[in-house]
């Protein structure tokens, strides 16, 4: 019944209701009324308060005994889910701070031509440091996998390594494409080139490059 109650921001559609009903089905069971019942099997912090406590004592027990922040194990998730969430939040905060900074930070007093020259100089430095593309077709793994019948087969790591090389070459190609066009002046200012321009000035990774990078 708890999972069927709809209220804005929390339970607003069928999927929310199904999720809450599933969680409540795990928590709200007959053994909930047993003394010192552990409500979360994977976490010993969530123990039901003693029955003899009154309302104020129960509230105080919850404040002192339960964690201030709900742990992932309470929702049946792995502990690494908390790390992923914190990383995502940290990345968002850093991104917001960078967006609040002036786009010409460190370039105060420079004219447009001087800013362009600064960007071109950094682009040339990037081009000079770019490694050559990997030759994925020439990659081999110097050992085979032995099968149960004694025969051998080529290592599957070779295929994985070739795929990684292809992804790496794709990233290098994307970087080379935009840096070369910008330096040579062979393309008009597009949204993607503007991202590269602003990214160099603000020392951030442009989305057009990030989309081709590793996830």
mmCIF file of C-alpha atoms in Angstrom:
data_model
loop_
_atom_site.group_PDB
_atom_site.id
_atom_site.type_symbol
_atom_site.label_atom_id
_atom_site.label_comp_id
_atom_site.label_asym_id
_atom_site.label_seq_id
_atom_site.Cartn_x
_atom_site.Cartn_y
_atom_site.Cartn_z
ATOM 1 C CA UNK A 1 0.000 0.000 0.000
ATOM 2 C CA UNK A 2 2.869 2.379 0.761
ATOM 3 C CA UNK A 3 4.264 1.952 -2.739
ATOM 4 C CA UNK A 4 0.928 2.845 -4.320
ATOM 5 C CA UNK A 5 0.808 6.317 -2.763
ATOM 6 C CA UNK A 6 1.761 8.917 -5.376
ATOM 7 C CA UNK A 7 3.228 12.276 -4.438
ATOM 8 C CA UNK A 8 5.163 14.772 -6.505
ATOM 9 C CA UNK A 9 8.905 14.474 -6.866
ATOM 10 C CA UNK A 10 9.167 10.986 -5.392
ATOM 11 C CA UNK A 11 6.508 8.598 -6.675
ATOM 12 C CA UNK A 12 5.063 10.022 -9.855
ATOM 13 C CA UNK A 13 4.745 7.097 -12.275
ATOM 14 C CA UNK A 14 4.473 3.314 -12.497
ATOM 15 C CA UNK A 15 8.232 2.736 -12.369
ATOM 16 C CA UNK A 16 8.598 4.744 -9.138
ATOM 17 C CA UNK A 17 5.698 2.851 -7.594
ATOM 18 C CA UNK A 18 7.133 -0.507 -8.625
ATOM 19 C CA UNK A 19 10.540 0.384 -7.185
ATOM 20 C CA UNK A 20 9.120 1.499 -3.820
ATOM 21 C CA UNK A 21 6.794 -1.514 -3.643
ATOM 22 C CA UNK A 22 9.751 -3.847 -4.215
ATOM 23 C CA UNK A 23 11.782 -2.189 -1.462
ATOM 24 C CA UNK A 24 8.832 -2.183 0.931
ATOM 25 C CA UNK A 25 8.237 -5.860 0.165
ATOM 26 C CA UNK A 26 11.718 -6.583 1.491
ATOM 27 C CA UNK A 27 11.463 -4.359 4.567
ATOM 28 C CA UNK A 28 7.822 -4.746 5.652
ATOM 29 C CA UNK A 29 7.707 -8.425 6.637
ATOM 30 C CA UNK A 30 6.447 -10.336 9.683
ATOM 31 C CA UNK A 31 9.936 -10.605 11.160
ATOM 32 C CA UNK A 32 9.985 -6.809 11.356
ATOM 33 C CA UNK A 33 8.225 -7.180 14.726
ATOM 34 C CA UNK A 34 10.899 -9.440 16.169
ATOM 35 C CA UNK A 35 13.129 -7.861 18.854
ATOM 36 C CA UNK A 36 16.291 -6.231 17.478
ATOM 37 C CA UNK A 37 15.327 -7.106 13.926
ATOM 38 C CA UNK A 38 18.034 -6.224 11.409
ATOM 39 C CA UNK A 39 16.156 -4.424 8.641
ATOM 40 C CA UNK A 40 19.048 -4.485 6.171
ATOM 41 C CA UNK A 41 20.769 -7.902 6.002
ATOM 42 C CA UNK A 42 23.868 -6.396 4.378
ATOM 43 C CA UNK A 43 24.292 -3.604 6.921
ATOM 44 C CA UNK A 44 24.231 -3.985 10.705
ATOM 45 C CA UNK A 45 23.489 -0.277 11.286
ATOM 46 C CA UNK A 46 19.785 -0.620 10.525
ATOM 47 C CA UNK A 47 18.361 -2.395 13.590
ATOM 48 C CA UNK A 48 14.743 -1.877 14.586
ATOM 49 C CA UNK A 49 14.326 0.068 17.858
ATOM 50 C CA UNK A 50 13.157 -1.797 20.972
ATOM 51 C CA UNK A 51 9.372 -1.958 21.376
ATOM 52 C CA UNK A 52 9.410 -0.499 24.889
ATOM 53 C CA UNK A 53 10.588 2.911 23.665
ATOM 54 C CA UNK A 54 8.078 5.733 23.445
ATOM 55 C CA UNK A 55 7.818 8.116 20.496
ATOM 56 C CA UNK A 56 10.512 10.589 21.578
ATOM 57 C CA UNK A 57 12.871 7.788 22.586
ATOM 58 C CA UNK A 58 12.353 6.083 19.232
ATOM 59 C CA UNK A 59 13.199 9.301 17.381
ATOM 60 C CA UNK A 60 16.325 9.701 19.500
ATOM 61 C CA UNK A 61 17.294 6.082 18.852
ATOM 62 C CA UNK A 62 16.994 6.597 15.092
ATOM 63 C CA UNK A 63 19.085 9.780 15.225
ATOM 64 C CA UNK A 64 21.888 8.115 17.167
ATOM 65 C CA UNK A 65 21.866 4.627 15.635
ATOM 66 C CA UNK A 66 21.046 5.113 11.963
ATOM 67 C CA UNK A 67 23.612 6.613 9.542
ATOM 68 C CA UNK A 68 23.059 10.249 8.570
ATOM 69 C CA UNK A 69 23.329 9.302 4.898
ATOM 70 C CA UNK A 70 21.566 6.268 3.460
ATOM 71 C CA UNK A 71 24.078 3.658 2.384
ATOM 72 C CA UNK A 72 23.754 1.931 -1.014
ATOM 73 C CA UNK A 73 23.325 -1.437 0.709
ATOM 74 C CA UNK A 74 19.995 -0.234 2.095
ATOM 75 C CA UNK A 75 18.667 -0.188 -1.473
ATOM 76 C CA UNK A 76 20.327 -3.445 -2.491
ATOM 77 C CA UNK A 77 23.167 -1.693 -4.318
ATOM 78 C CA UNK A 78 26.897 -2.361 -4.157
ATOM 79 C CA UNK A 79 29.044 -0.036 -2.069
ATOM 80 C CA UNK A 80 30.751 1.185 -5.254
ATOM 81 C CA UNK A 81 27.479 2.874 -6.190
ATOM 82 C CA UNK A 82 28.283 5.527 -3.583
ATOM 83 C CA UNK A 83 31.711 6.102 -5.141
ATOM 84 C CA UNK A 84 30.177 6.507 -8.592
ATOM 85 C CA UNK A 85 27.636 8.975 -7.235
ATOM 86 C CA UNK A 86 30.277 11.024 -5.422
ATOM 87 C CA UNK A 87 32.469 11.124 -8.526
ATOM 88 C CA UNK A 88 29.539 12.292 -10.626
ATOM 89 C CA UNK A 89 28.681 15.002 -8.098
ATOM 90 C CA UNK A 90 32.314 16.141 -7.896
ATOM 91 C CA UNK A 91 32.575 16.359 -11.679
ATOM 92 C CA UNK A 92 29.381 18.419 -11.803
ATOM 93 C CA UNK A 93 30.639 20.838 -9.147
ATOM 94 C CA UNK A 94 33.963 21.322 -10.936
ATOM 95 C CA UNK A 95 32.138 21.864 -14.220
ATOM 96 C CA UNK A 96 29.839 24.485 -12.694
ATOM 97 C CA UNK A 97 32.798 26.308 -11.132
ATOM 98 C CA UNK A 98 34.595 26.362 -14.479
ATOM 99 C CA UNK A 99 31.497 27.728 -16.197
ATOM 100 C CA UNK A 100 31.328 30.560 -13.655
ATOM 101 C CA UNK A 101 34.903 31.613 -14.376
ATOM 102 C CA UNK A 102 35.393 34.342 -17.001
ATOM 103 C CA UNK A 103 36.161 32.894 -20.421
ATOM 104 C CA UNK A 104 39.197 35.149 -20.781
ATOM 105 C CA UNK A 105 40.704 34.216 -17.412
ATOM 106 C CA UNK A 106 44.442 34.735 -17.555
ATOM 107 C CA UNK A 107 44.025 36.771 -20.737
ATOM 108 C CA UNK A 108 42.863 40.064 -19.274
ATOM 109 C CA UNK A 109 43.877 43.034 -21.375
ATOM 110 C CA UNK A 110 44.589 40.978 -24.495
ATOM 111 C CA UNK A 111 43.057 41.948 -27.804
ATOM 112 C CA UNK A 112 41.159 39.516 -30.008
ATOM 113 C CA UNK A 113 44.220 39.104 -32.212
ATOM 114 C CA UNK A 114 46.386 38.362 -29.187
ATOM 115 C CA UNK A 115 43.877 35.806 -27.925
ATOM 116 C CA UNK A 116 43.844 34.147 -31.341
ATOM 117 C CA UNK A 117 47.628 34.073 -31.347
ATOM 118 C CA UNK A 118 47.644 32.512 -27.888
ATOM 119 C CA UNK A 119 45.220 29.792 -28.980
ATOM 120 C CA UNK A 120 47.200 29.088 -32.159
ATOM 121 C CA UNK A 121 50.402 28.799 -30.151
ATOM 122 C CA UNK A 122 48.848 26.226 -27.840
ATOM 123 C CA UNK A 123 47.377 24.366 -30.800
ATOM 124 C CA UNK A 124 50.824 24.124 -32.372
ATOM 125 C CA UNK A 125 52.193 22.768 -29.099
ATOM 126 C CA UNK A 126 49.425 20.152 -29.007
ATOM 127 C CA UNK A 127 50.136 19.103 -32.595
ATOM 128 C CA UNK A 128 53.855 18.787 -31.851
ATOM 129 C CA UNK A 129 53.128 16.476 -28.908
ATOM 130 C CA UNK A 130 50.545 14.273 -30.622
ATOM 131 C CA UNK A 131 51.824 10.696 -31.021
ATOM 132 C CA UNK A 132 51.514 8.813 -34.272
ATOM 133 C CA UNK A 133 48.541 6.561 -34.845
ATOM 134 C CA UNK A 134 48.951 2.967 -33.760
ATOM 135 C CA UNK A 135 49.104 0.244 -36.404
ATOM 136 C CA UNK A 136 46.306 -1.954 -35.128
ATOM 137 C CA UNK A 137 46.629 -4.516 -37.936
ATOM 138 C CA UNK A 138 50.209 -5.292 -36.957
ATOM 139 C CA UNK A 139 49.447 -6.038 -33.319
ATOM 140 C CA UNK A 140 49.951 -9.634 -32.237
ATOM 141 C CA UNK A 141 49.861 -11.432 -28.912
ATOM 142 C CA UNK A 142 52.920 -13.704 -28.489
ATOM 143 C CA UNK A 143 51.023 -16.567 -26.867
ATOM 144 C CA UNK A 144 47.985 -18.754 -27.483
ATOM 145 C CA UNK A 145 45.259 -20.096 -25.224
ATOM 146 C CA UNK A 146 45.455 -23.805 -24.466
ATOM 147 C CA UNK A 147 42.145 -25.660 -24.671
ATOM 148 C CA UNK A 148 41.030 -28.675 -22.649
ATOM 149 C CA UNK A 149 41.798 -31.095 -25.486
ATOM 150 C CA UNK A 150 45.391 -29.858 -25.665
ATOM 151 C CA UNK A 151 44.950 -27.765 -28.793
ATOM 152 C CA UNK A 152 45.578 -24.041 -28.929
ATOM 153 C CA UNK A 153 43.657 -21.035 -30.160
ATOM 154 C CA UNK A 154 44.719 -17.420 -30.742
ATOM 155 C CA UNK A 155 44.458 -15.262 -27.658
ATOM 156 C CA UNK A 156 41.219 -13.217 -27.517
ATOM 157 C CA UNK A 157 43.249 -10.386 -26.011
ATOM 158 C CA UNK A 158 44.532 -9.607 -29.497
ATOM 159 C CA UNK A 159 41.030 -8.611 -30.636
ATOM 160 C CA UNK A 160 40.476 -6.508 -27.531
ATOM 161 C CA UNK A 161 43.823 -4.784 -27.993
ATOM 162 C CA UNK A 162 43.044 -4.006 -31.637
ATOM 163 C CA UNK A 163 39.702 -2.495 -30.636
ATOM 164 C CA UNK A 164 41.403 -0.296 -28.056
ATOM 165 C CA UNK A 165 43.932 0.807 -30.661
ATOM 166 C CA UNK A 166 41.124 1.741 -33.039
ATOM 167 C CA UNK A 167 39.441 3.826 -30.354
ATOM 168 C CA UNK A 168 42.745 5.510 -29.556
ATOM 169 C CA UNK A 169 43.353 6.267 -33.232
ATOM 170 C CA UNK A 170 39.840 7.706 -33.507
ATOM 171 C CA UNK A 171 40.596 10.094 -30.655
ATOM 172 C CA UNK A 172 43.914 11.124 -32.215
ATOM 173 C CA UNK A 173 42.175 11.687 -35.537
ATOM 174 C CA UNK A 174 39.552 13.926 -33.961
ATOM 175 C CA UNK A 175 42.179 16.013 -32.176
ATOM 176 C CA UNK A 176 44.329 16.288 -35.310
ATOM 177 C CA UNK A 177 41.329 17.257 -37.432
ATOM 178 C CA UNK A 178 40.279 20.265 -35.392
ATOM 179 C CA UNK A 179 43.755 21.458 -34.450
ATOM 180 C CA UNK A 180 44.950 21.345 -38.072
ATOM 181 C CA UNK A 181 41.871 23.161 -39.390
ATOM 182 C CA UNK A 182 42.180 25.843 -36.748
ATOM 183 C CA UNK A 183 45.903 26.418 -37.266
ATOM 184 C CA UNK A 184 45.723 26.507 -41.058
ATOM 185 C CA UNK A 185 42.564 28.609 -41.095
ATOM 186 C CA UNK A 186 40.886 26.259 -43.573
ATOM 187 C CA UNK A 187 37.479 26.274 -41.890
ATOM 188 C CA UNK A 188 35.087 28.960 -40.764
ATOM 189 C CA UNK A 189 34.266 29.222 -37.072
ATOM 190 C CA UNK A 190 31.717 26.516 -36.320
ATOM 191 C CA UNK A 191 30.172 25.423 -33.047
ATOM 192 C CA UNK A 192 32.745 22.646 -32.718
ATOM 193 C CA UNK A 193 35.708 24.919 -33.448
ATOM 194 C CA UNK A 194 34.328 27.437 -30.983
ATOM 195 C CA UNK A 195 34.249 24.696 -28.334
ATOM 196 C CA UNK A 196 37.916 23.960 -29.024
ATOM 197 C CA UNK A 197 38.755 27.678 -28.910
ATOM 198 C CA UNK A 198 37.006 28.240 -25.574
ATOM 199 C CA UNK A 199 38.349 24.973 -24.183
ATOM 200 C CA UNK A 200 41.939 26.044 -24.816
ATOM 201 C CA UNK A 201 41.384 29.452 -23.245
ATOM 202 C CA UNK A 202 39.695 27.979 -20.155
ATOM 203 C CA UNK A 203 41.969 24.909 -19.982
ATOM 204 C CA UNK A 204 39.003 22.521 -20.205
ATOM 205 C CA UNK A 205 38.253 19.521 -22.407
ATOM 206 C CA UNK A 206 35.921 20.488 -25.285
ATOM 207 C CA UNK A 207 32.816 18.352 -25.657
ATOM 208 C CA UNK A 208 33.641 17.588 -29.295
ATOM 209 C CA UNK A 209 36.899 15.949 -28.154
ATOM 210 C CA UNK A 210 35.356 14.387 -25.073
ATOM 211 C CA UNK A 211 32.735 12.635 -27.205
ATOM 212 C CA UNK A 212 35.509 10.735 -29.001
ATOM 213 C CA UNK A 213 37.519 9.973 -25.870
ATOM 214 C CA UNK A 214 37.264 7.017 -23.548
ATOM 215 C CA UNK A 215 34.084 6.760 -21.431
#
